[in-house]
mmCIF file of C-alpha atoms in Angstrom:
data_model
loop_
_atom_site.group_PDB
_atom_site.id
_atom_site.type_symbol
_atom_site.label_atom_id
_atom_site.label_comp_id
_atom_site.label_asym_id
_atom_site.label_seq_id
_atom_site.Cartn_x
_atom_site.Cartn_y
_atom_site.Cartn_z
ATOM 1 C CA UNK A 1 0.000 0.000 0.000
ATOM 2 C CA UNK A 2 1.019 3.664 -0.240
ATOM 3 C CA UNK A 3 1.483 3.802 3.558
ATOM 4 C CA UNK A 4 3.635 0.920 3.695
ATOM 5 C CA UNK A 5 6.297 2.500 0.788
ATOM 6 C CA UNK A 6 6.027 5.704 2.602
ATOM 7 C CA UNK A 7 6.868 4.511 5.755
ATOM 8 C CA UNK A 8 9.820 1.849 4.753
ATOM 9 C CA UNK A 9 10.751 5.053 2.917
ATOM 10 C CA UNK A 10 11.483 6.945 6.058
ATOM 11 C CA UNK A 11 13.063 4.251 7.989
ATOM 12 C CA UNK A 12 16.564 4.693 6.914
ATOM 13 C CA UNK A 13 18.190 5.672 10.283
ATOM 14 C CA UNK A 14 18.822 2.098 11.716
ATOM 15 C CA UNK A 15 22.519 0.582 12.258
ATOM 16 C CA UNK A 16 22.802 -1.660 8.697
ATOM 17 C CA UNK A 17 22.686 -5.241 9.623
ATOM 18 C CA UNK A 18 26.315 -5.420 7.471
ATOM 19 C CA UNK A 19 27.986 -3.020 9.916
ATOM 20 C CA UNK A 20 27.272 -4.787 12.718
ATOM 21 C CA UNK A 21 29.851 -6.749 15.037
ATOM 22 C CA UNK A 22 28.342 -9.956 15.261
ATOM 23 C CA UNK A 23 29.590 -11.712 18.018
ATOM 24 C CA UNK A 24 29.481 -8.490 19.886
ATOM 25 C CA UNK A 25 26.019 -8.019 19.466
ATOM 26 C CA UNK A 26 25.693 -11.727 20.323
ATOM 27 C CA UNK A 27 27.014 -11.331 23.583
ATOM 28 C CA UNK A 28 25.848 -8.053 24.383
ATOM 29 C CA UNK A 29 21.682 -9.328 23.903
ATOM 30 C CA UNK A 30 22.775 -12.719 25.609
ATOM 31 C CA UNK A 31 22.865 -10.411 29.106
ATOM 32 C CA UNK A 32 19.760 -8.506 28.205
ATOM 33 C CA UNK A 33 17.842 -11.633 26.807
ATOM 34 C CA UNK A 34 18.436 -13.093 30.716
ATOM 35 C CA UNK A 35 17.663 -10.055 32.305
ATOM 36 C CA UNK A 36 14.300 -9.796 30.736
ATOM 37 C CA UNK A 37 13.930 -13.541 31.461
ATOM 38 C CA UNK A 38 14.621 -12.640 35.100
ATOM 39 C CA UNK A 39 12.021 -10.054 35.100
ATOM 40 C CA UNK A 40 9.096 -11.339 33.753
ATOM 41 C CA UNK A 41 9.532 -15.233 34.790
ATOM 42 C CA UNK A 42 6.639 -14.595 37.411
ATOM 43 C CA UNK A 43 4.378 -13.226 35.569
ATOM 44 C CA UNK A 44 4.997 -15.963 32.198
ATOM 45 C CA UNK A 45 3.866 -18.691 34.936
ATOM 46 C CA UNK A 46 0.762 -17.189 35.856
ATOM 47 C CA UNK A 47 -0.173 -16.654 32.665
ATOM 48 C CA UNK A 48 0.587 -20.338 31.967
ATOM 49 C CA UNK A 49 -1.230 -21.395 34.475
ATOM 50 C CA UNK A 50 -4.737 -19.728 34.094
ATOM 51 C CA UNK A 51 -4.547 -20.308 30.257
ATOM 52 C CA UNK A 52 -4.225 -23.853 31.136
ATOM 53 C CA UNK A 53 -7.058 -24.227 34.316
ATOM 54 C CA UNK A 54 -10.561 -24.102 33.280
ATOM 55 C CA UNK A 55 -11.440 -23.181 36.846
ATOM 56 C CA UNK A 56 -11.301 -19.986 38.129
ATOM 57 C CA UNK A 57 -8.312 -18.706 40.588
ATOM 58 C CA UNK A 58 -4.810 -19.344 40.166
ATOM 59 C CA UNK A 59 -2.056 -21.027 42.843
ATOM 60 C CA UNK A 60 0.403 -18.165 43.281
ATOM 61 C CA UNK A 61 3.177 -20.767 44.952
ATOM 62 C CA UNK A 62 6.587 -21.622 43.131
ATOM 63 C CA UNK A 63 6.415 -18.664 40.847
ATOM 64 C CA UNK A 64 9.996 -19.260 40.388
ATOM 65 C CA UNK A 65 10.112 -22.770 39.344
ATOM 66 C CA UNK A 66 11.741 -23.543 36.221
ATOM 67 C CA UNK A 67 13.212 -20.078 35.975
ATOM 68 C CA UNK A 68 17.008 -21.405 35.421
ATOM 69 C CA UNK A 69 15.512 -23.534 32.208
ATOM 70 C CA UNK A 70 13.809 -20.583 31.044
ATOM 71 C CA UNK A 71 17.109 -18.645 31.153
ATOM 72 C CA UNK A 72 18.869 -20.940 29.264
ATOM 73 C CA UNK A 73 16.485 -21.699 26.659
ATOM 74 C CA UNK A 74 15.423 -18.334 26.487
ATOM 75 C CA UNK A 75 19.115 -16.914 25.796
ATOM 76 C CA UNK A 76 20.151 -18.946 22.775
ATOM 77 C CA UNK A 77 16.977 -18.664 21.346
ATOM 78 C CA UNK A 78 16.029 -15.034 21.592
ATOM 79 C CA UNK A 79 19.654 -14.150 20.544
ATOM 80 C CA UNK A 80 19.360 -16.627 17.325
ATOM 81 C CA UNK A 81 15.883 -15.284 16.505
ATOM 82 C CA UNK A 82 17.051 -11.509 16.498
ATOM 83 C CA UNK A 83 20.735 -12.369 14.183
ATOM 84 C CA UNK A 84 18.036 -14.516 11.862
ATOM 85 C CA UNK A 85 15.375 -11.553 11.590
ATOM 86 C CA UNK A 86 18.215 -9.169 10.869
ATOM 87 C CA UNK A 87 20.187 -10.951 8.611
ATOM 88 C CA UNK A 88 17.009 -12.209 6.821
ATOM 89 C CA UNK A 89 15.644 -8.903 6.482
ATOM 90 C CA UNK A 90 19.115 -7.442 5.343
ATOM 91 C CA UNK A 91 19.014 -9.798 2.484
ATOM 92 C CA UNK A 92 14.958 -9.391 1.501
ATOM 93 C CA UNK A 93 15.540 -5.554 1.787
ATOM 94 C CA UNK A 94 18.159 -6.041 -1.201
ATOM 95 C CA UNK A 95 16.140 -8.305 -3.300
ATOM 96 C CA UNK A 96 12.711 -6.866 -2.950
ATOM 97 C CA UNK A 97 12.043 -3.591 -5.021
ATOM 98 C CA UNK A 98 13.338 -0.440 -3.297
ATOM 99 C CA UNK A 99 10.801 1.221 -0.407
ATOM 100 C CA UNK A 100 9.337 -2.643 0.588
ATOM 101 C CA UNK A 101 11.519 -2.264 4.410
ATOM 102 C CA UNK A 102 8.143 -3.216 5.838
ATOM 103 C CA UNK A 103 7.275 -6.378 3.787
ATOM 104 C CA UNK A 104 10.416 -7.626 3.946
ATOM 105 C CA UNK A 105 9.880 -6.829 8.131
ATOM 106 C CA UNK A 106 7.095 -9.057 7.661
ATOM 107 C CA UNK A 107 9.014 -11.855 5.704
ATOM 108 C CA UNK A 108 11.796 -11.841 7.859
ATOM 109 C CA UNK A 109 10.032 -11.386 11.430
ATOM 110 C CA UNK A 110 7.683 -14.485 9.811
ATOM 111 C CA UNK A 111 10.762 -17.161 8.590
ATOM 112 C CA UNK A 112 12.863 -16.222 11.844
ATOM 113 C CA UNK A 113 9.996 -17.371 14.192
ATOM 114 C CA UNK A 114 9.233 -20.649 12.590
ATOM 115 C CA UNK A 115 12.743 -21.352 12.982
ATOM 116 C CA UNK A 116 13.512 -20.383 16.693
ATOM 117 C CA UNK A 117 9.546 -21.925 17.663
ATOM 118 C CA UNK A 118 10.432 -25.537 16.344
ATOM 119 C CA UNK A 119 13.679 -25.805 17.351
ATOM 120 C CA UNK A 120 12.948 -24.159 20.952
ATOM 121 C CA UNK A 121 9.210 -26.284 21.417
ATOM 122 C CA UNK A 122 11.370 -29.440 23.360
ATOM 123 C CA UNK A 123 12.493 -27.258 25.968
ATOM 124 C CA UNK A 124 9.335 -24.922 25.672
ATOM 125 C CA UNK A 125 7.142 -28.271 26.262
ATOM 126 C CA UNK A 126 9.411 -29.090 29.632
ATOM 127 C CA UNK A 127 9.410 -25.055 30.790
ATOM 128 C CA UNK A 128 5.426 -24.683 30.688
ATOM 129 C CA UNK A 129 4.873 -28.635 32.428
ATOM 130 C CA UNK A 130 7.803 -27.535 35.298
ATOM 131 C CA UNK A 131 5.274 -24.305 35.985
ATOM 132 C CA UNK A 132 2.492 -26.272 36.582
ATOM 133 C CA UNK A 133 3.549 -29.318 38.530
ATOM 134 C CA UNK A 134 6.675 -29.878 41.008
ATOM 135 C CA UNK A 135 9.242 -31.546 39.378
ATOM 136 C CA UNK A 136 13.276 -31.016 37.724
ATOM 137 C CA UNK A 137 13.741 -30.404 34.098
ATOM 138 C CA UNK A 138 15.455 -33.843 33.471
ATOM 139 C CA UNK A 139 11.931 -35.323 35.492
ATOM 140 C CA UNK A 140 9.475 -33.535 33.608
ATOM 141 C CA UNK A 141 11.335 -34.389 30.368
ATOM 142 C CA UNK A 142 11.297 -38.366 31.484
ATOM 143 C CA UNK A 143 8.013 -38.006 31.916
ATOM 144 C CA UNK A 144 7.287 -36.763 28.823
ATOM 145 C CA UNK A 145 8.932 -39.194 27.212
ATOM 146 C CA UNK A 146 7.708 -42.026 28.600
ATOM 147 C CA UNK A 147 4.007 -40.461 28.172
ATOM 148 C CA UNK A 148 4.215 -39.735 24.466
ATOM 149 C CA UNK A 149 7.387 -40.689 22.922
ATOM 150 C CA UNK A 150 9.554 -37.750 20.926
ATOM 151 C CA UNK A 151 6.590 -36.718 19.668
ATOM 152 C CA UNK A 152 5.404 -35.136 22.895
ATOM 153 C CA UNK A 153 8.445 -33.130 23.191
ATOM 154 C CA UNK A 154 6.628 -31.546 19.432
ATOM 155 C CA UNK A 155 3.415 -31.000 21.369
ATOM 156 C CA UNK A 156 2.054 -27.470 20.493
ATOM 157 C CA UNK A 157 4.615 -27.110 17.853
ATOM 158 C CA UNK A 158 2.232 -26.341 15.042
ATOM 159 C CA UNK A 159 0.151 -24.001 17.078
ATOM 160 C CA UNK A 160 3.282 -22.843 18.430
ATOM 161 C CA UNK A 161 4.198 -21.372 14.773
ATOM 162 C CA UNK A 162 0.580 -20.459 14.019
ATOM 163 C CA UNK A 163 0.601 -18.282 16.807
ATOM 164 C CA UNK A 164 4.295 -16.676 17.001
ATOM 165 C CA UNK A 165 5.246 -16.709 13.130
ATOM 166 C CA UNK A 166 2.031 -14.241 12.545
ATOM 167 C CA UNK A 167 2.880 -12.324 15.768
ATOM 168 C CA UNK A 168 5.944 -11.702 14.680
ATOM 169 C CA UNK A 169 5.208 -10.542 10.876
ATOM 170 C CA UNK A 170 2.777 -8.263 12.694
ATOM 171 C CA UNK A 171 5.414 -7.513 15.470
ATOM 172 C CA UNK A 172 7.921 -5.915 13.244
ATOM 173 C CA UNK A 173 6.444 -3.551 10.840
ATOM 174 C CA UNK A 174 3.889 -2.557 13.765
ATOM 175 C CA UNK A 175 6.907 -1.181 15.424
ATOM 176 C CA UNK A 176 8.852 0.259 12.577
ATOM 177 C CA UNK A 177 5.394 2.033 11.970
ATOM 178 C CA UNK A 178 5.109 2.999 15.465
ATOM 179 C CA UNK A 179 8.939 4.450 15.997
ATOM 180 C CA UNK A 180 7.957 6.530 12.850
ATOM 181 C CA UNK A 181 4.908 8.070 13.637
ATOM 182 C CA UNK A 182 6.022 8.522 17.481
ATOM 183 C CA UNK A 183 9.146 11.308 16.107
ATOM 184 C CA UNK A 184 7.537 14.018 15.455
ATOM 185 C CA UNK A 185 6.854 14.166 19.039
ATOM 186 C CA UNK A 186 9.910 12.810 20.277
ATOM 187 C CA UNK A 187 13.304 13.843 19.424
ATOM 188 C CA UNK A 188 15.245 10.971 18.032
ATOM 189 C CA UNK A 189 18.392 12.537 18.041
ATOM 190 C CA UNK A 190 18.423 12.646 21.612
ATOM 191 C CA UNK A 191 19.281 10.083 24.281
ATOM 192 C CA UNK A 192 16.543 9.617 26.730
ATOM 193 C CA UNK A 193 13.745 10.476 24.127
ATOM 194 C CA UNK A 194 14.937 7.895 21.842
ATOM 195 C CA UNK A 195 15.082 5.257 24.538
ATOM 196 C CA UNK A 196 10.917 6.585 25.224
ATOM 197 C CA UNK A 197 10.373 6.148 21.487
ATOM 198 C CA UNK A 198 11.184 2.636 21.437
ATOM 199 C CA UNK A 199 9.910 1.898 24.954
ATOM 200 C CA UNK A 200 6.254 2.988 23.770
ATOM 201 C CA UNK A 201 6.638 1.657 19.674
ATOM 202 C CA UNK A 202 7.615 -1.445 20.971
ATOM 203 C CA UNK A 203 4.813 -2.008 24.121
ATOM 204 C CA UNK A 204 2.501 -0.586 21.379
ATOM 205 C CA UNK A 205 3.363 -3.123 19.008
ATOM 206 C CA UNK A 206 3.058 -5.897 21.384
ATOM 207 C CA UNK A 207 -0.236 -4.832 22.276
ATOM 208 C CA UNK A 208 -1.729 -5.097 18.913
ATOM 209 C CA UNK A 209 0.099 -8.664 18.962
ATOM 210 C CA UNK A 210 -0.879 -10.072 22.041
ATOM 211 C CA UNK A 211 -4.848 -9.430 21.525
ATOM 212 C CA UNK A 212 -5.212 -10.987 17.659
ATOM 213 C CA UNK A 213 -2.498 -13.918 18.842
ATOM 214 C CA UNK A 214 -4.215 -14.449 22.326
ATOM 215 C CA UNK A 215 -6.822 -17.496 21.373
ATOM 216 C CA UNK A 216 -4.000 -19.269 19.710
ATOM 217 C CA UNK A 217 -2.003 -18.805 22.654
ATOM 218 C CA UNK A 218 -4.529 -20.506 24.702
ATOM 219 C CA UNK A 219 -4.902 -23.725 22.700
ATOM 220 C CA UNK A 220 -1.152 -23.712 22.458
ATOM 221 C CA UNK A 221 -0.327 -23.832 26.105
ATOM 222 C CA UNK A 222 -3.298 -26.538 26.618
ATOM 223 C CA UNK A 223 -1.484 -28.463 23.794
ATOM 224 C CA UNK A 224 2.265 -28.251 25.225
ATOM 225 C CA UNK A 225 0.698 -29.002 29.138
ATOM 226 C CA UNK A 226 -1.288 -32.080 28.072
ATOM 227 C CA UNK A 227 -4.282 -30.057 29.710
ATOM 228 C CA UNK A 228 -8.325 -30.181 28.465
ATOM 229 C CA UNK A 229 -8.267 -29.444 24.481
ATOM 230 C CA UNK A 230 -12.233 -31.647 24.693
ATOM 231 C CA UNK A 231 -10.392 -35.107 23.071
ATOM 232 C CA UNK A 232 -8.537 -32.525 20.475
ATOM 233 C CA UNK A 233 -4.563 -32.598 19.216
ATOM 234 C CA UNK A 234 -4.866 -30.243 16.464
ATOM 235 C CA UNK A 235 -4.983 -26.876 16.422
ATOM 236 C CA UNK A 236 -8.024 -25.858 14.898
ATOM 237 C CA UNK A 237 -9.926 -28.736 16.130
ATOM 238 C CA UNK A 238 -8.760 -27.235 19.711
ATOM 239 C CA UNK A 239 -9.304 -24.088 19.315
ATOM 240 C CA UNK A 240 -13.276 -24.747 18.140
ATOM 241 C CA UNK A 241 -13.880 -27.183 21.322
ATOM 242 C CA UNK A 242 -12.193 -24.898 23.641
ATOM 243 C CA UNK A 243 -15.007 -21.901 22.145
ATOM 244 C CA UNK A 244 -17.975 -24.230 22.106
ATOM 245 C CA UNK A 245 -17.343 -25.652 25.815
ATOM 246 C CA UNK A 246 -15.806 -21.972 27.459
ATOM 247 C CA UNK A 247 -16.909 -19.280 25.060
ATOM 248 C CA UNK A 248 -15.180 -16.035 24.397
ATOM 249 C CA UNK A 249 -13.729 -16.203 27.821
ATOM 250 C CA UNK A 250 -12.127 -19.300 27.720
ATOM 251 C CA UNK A 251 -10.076 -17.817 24.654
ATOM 252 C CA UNK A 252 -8.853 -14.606 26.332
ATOM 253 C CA UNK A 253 -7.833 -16.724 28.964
ATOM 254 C CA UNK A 254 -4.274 -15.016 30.368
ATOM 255 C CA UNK A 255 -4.948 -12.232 27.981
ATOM 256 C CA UNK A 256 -4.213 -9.828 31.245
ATOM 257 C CA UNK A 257 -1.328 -12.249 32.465
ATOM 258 C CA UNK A 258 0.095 -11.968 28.662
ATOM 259 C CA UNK A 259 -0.112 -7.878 28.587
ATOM 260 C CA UNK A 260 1.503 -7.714 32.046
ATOM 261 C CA UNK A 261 4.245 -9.684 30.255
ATOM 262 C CA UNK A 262 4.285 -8.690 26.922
ATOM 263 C CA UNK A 263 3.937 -4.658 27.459
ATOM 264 C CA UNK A 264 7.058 -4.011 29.858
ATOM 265 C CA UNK A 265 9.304 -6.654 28.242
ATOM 266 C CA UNK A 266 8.611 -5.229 25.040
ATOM 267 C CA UNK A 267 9.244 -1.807 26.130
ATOM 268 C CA UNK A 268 12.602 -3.021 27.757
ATOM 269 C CA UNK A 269 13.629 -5.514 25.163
ATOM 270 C CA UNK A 270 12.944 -3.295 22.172
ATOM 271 C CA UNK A 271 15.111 -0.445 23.786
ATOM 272 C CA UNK A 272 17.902 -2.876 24.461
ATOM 273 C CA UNK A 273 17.453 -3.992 21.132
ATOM 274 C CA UNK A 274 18.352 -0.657 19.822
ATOM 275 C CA UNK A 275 21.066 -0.612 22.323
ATOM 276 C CA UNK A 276 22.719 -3.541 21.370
ATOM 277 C CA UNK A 277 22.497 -2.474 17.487
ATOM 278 C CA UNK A 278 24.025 0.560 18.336
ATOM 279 C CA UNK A 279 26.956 -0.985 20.907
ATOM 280 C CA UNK A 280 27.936 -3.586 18.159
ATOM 281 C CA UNK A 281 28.347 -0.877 15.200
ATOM 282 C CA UNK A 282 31.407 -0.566 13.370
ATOM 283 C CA UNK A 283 30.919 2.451 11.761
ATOM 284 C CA UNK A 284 32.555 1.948 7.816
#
């Protein structure tokens, strides 16, 4: 559309992907990537835990548990998604016609996901069964295994992608869009104001996410935990049975749980994406 080539057409002020120190950036967003992790931990298992109850009321006990998985699952895998997304949009940016930054935002946010979701669903699968039930990584994994085979460890794995891959095409460009209609009103040339920009484009972004992805979220947690999908291992077939028995409300379960999450840790992990960009640049 017109407002998508006038906006990728604006967005020229970013670090290039090509003059960035790799490794440096690597380890630089491996210490924010566990910060964040640290952070919102808490909040990730509540949200697990009343997307997978039917009842009402949540146990607020061993909101901690599993948080040293998390951390290392989380690292790796937030670091690889963010070189993929770069590097993959650096090299749709150059083969799509000029002024398509946002579609190829889309593309790349899209392709990086699916990667990072299936690889990451094993330990994903473990994480979300540790914060429901008592129980060490290497237990809950046995127990997996001896449930379901492999194959359980791929629980949720489809619904996994169906829910992140589209979040994240809608992620991206919603914050690019954001960060450019937020600077007429904030200075981007100067320090604190730029950190607000991102801060707000990025919880903005997220918010727009989190509500469209929320009902997929749902079915995928009940899918990964083993917990009532009504007799259902698909996706779709889940997601209908979970509507006829619950309603509306059973789908927006966690939807307050995920914004808690999703809104500050966007804020913070979209400035200290920014940060990291601009730590690891080697200017030409």
């Amino acid at each position: 559309s017109d407002s998508m080539t006038e906006a990728s057409a604006t967005m020229g002020d970013d670090p290039a992907w090509g003059d960035v120190h790799t490794a440096r950036f690597v380890a630089i967003d491996s210490a924010l990537v566990a910060a964040d992790v640290a952070i919102c931990y808490p909040v990730d298992v509540l949200k697990t835990r009343l997307q997978a109850s039917t009842r009402s009321g949540v146990d607020l006990r061993g909101l901690w548990r599993g948080v040293g998985v998390a951390a290392v699952s989380a690292v790796p895998t937030g670091v690889a998604y963010l070189v993929l997304y770069n590097a993959a949009r650096a090299r749709l940016e150059r083969a799509l016609p000029k002024g398509n930054r946002l579609t190829a935002c889309i593309l790349a946010g899209a392709l990086a996901d699916v990667t990072v979701s299936f690889i990451g669903n094993p330990i994903d699968v473990v994480i979300k069964r540790i914060q429901l039930r008592h129980g060490s990584a290497l237990h809950v994994a046995r127990d997996v295994l001896r449930a379901d085979g492999w194959r359980g460890f791929f629980r949720g794995a489809a619904a996994s992608v169906v829910v992140s891959a589209p979040a994240s095409a809608l992620w991206w460009p919603a914050y690019e869009v954001a960060k450019q209609g937020l600077r007429p009103w904030l200075a981007a040339d100067a320090g604190s104001r730029k950190h607000l920009l991102h801060s707000i484009a990025g919880a903005g972004a997220s918010l727009l996410t989190v509500v469209v992805t929320n009902p997929l979220d749902v079915v995928k947690t009940r899918l990964q935990t083993a917990s009532e999908t009504y007799g259902s291992r698909t996706v779709l077939g889940s997601l209908w049975r979970v509507l006829a028995r619950e309603g509306l409300v059973g789908l927006q379960r966690g939807l307050a749980a995920r914004l808690a999450i999703a809104l500050p840790s966007s804020a913070f992990s979209s400035t200290t994406y920014e940060l990291a960009l601009r730590w690891s640049h080697v200017p030409a």
